[in-house]
Short mmCIF file of C-alpha atoms in Angstrom, two decimals:
data_model
loop_
_atom_site.label_atom_id
_atom_site.label_comp_id
_atom_site.label_asym_id
_atom_site.label_seq_id
_atom_site.Cartn_x
_atom_site.Cartn_y
_atom_site.Cartn_z
CA MET Y 141 0.00 0.00 0.00
CA GLY Y 142 1.36 3.39 -0.96
CA THR Y 143 0.49 5.48 2.07
CA TRP Y 144 2.48 8.56 2.95
CA GLY Y 145 0.38 10.11 5.67
CA PRO Y 146 -2.66 9.72 7.93
CA LYS Y 147 -5.00 12.06 6.05
CA LEU Y 148 -7.72 10.41 3.98
CA TYR Y 149 -6.15 11.23 0.62
CA GLN Y 150 -2.54 10.58 1.59
CA ASP Y 151 -2.74 7.17 -0.02
CA ASP Y 152 -2.20 5.98 -3.60
CA ILE Y 153 -5.51 4.14 -3.82
CA ALA Y 154 -7.38 7.18 -2.49
CA GLU Y 155 -5.92 9.42 -5.15
CA ASP Y 156 -6.64 6.81 -7.84
CA ILE Y 157 -10.28 6.51 -6.77
CA LYS Y 158 -10.80 10.25 -6.93
CA ILE Y 159 -9.20 10.54 -10.38
CA ASP Y 160 -10.86 7.44 -11.85
CA TYR Y 161 -14.37 8.40 -10.77
CA LYS Y 162 -13.99 11.93 -12.12
CA GLU Y 163 -12.72 10.58 -15.45
CA LEU Y 164 -15.71 8.25 -15.75
CA LEU Y 165 -18.09 11.16 -15.27
CA GLN Y 166 -16.17 13.25 -17.79
CA LYS Y 167 -16.59 10.41 -20.30
CA GLY Y 168 -20.36 10.69 -19.90
CA LYS Y 169 -21.03 7.77 -17.57
CA THR Y 170 -24.05 8.01 -15.32
CA ASN Y 171 -23.50 7.71 -11.60
CA GLU Y 172 -24.79 4.12 -11.67
CA GLU Y 173 -22.46 3.19 -14.54
CA ALA Y 174 -19.51 4.89 -12.88
CA ILE Y 175 -20.14 3.10 -9.58
CA LYS Y 176 -20.42 -0.29 -11.31
CA THR Y 177 -17.20 0.37 -13.20
CA MET Y 178 -15.39 1.42 -10.03
CA LEU Y 179 -16.57 -1.68 -8.14
CA LEU Y 180 -15.28 -3.90 -10.94
CA ARG Y 181 -12.05 -1.96 -11.41
CA TYR Y 182 -11.25 -2.05 -7.69
CA SER Y 183 -12.60 -5.52 -6.88
CA GLU Y 184 -9.19 -6.80 -5.73
CA GLU Y 185 -8.59 -3.76 -3.54
CA ILE Y 186 -12.07 -4.07 -2.03
CA GLU Y 187 -11.22 -7.62 -0.93
CA ASP Y 188 -7.85 -6.56 0.50
CA TYR Y 189 -7.62 -6.24 4.28
CA ASP Y 190 -5.79 -2.89 4.10
CA ASP Y 191 -7.18 -1.36 0.92
CA GLY Y 192 -10.83 -2.42 1.32
CA PRO Y 193 -11.67 -0.03 4.14
CA VAL Y 194 -9.81 2.79 2.40
CA PHE Y 195 -11.75 2.14 -0.80
CA TRP Y 196 -15.17 2.38 0.88
CA MET Y 197 -14.33 5.45 2.95
CA VAL Y 198 -12.70 7.38 0.12
CA PHE Y 199 -15.28 6.37 -2.47
CA ALA Y 200 -18.07 7.51 -0.15
CA ASP Y 201 -16.29 10.82 0.35
CA VAL Y 202 -15.79 11.32 -3.39
CA LEU Y 203 -19.43 10.49 -4.14
CA TRP Y 204 -20.63 12.81 -1.36
CA ASN Y 205 -18.51 15.64 -2.79
CA TYR Y 206 -20.25 15.17 -6.15
CA GLY Y 207 -23.70 14.97 -4.53
CA ARG Y 208 -24.03 11.36 -5.71
CA LEU Y 209 -23.50 9.22 -2.62
CA THR Y 210 -25.76 6.16 -2.58
CA LYS Y 211 -27.21 4.62 0.55
CA GLU Y 212 -25.25 1.39 -0.02
CA ILE Y 213 -21.86 3.05 -0.38
CA LYS Y 214 -22.56 5.30 2.60
CA GLU Y 215 -23.46 2.30 4.76
CA LYS Y 216 -20.32 0.42 3.74
CA ALA Y 217 -18.12 3.42 4.55
CA LEU Y 218 -19.79 4.03 7.90
CA ARG Y 219 -19.48 0.33 8.73
CA GLU Y 220 -15.74 0.44 8.01
CA ILE Y 221 -15.34 3.46 10.25
CA GLU Y 222 -17.34 1.71 12.98
CA ILE Y 223 -15.39 -1.56 12.70
CA GLY Y 224 -12.21 0.46 13.07
CA GLU Y 225 -9.70 -1.89 11.44
CA ASN Y 226 -8.15 0.95 9.45
CA LEU Y 227 -7.75 3.07 12.57
CA LYS Y 228 -6.40 0.09 14.50
CA LYS Y 229 -3.71 -0.32 11.85
CA TRP Y 230 -2.65 3.29 12.39
CA LYS Y 231 -2.49 2.74 16.15
CA GLU Y 232 -0.34 -0.39 15.78
CA GLU Y 233 1.92 0.70 12.92
CA GLY Y 234 1.96 4.49 13.05
CA LYS Y 235 3.19 7.11 15.43
CA GLU Y 236 0.88 8.46 18.12
CA LYS Y 237 0.52 11.77 16.26
CA GLU Y 238 -0.43 9.96 13.02
CA TYR Y 239 -2.98 7.85 14.87
CA LYS Y 240 -4.61 10.95 16.34
CA ILE Y 241 -4.74 12.64 12.92
CA ARG Y 242 -6.27 9.54 11.31
CA LYS Y 243 -8.80 9.21 14.09
CA GLN Y 244 -9.79 12.84 13.61
CA GLU Y 245 -10.01 12.35 9.82
CA LEU Y 246 -12.35 9.39 10.22
CA GLU Y 247 -14.50 11.20 12.76
CA LYS Y 248 -14.84 14.15 10.34
CA LEU Y 249 -15.71 11.76 7.51
CA LYS Y 250 -18.38 10.04 9.59
CA GLU Y 251 -19.90 13.40 10.47
CA LYS Y 252 -19.71 14.58 6.85
CA LEU Y 253 -21.38 11.45 5.47
CA ASN Y 254 -24.28 12.00 7.85
CA THR Y 255 -24.94 15.53 6.61
CA VAL Y 256 -26.86 16.72 3.57
CA MET Y 257 -24.85 16.39 0.36
CA PRO Y 258 -24.19 19.31 -1.94
CA GLU Y 259 -26.26 19.54 -5.13
CA GLU Y 260 -25.13 17.31 -7.98
#
């Protein structure tokens, strides 16, 4: 995993998700088509112990930013935050400061996902 910091987008897969989804929309895909494509494209990462939680959290954030977050993606992201495996990894493998930043990032994401999205 290419992670260089505790912030949500300080991760290779996070950056890729953001770019790939935007490109799909620019190519004229509907939200449903783009989501299906992303789920297929990232199927291996979704199954990965480290990358799976990152995928769901980042994808939910990206979709929310575009005003296109679905109930299913939101629930998966919130479940990953609740389970806490990603945060646990930061506690075990990171520095105390990084853990605190990641914890704060995930708390902000949880709060954000439970607010009204911007217009599409």
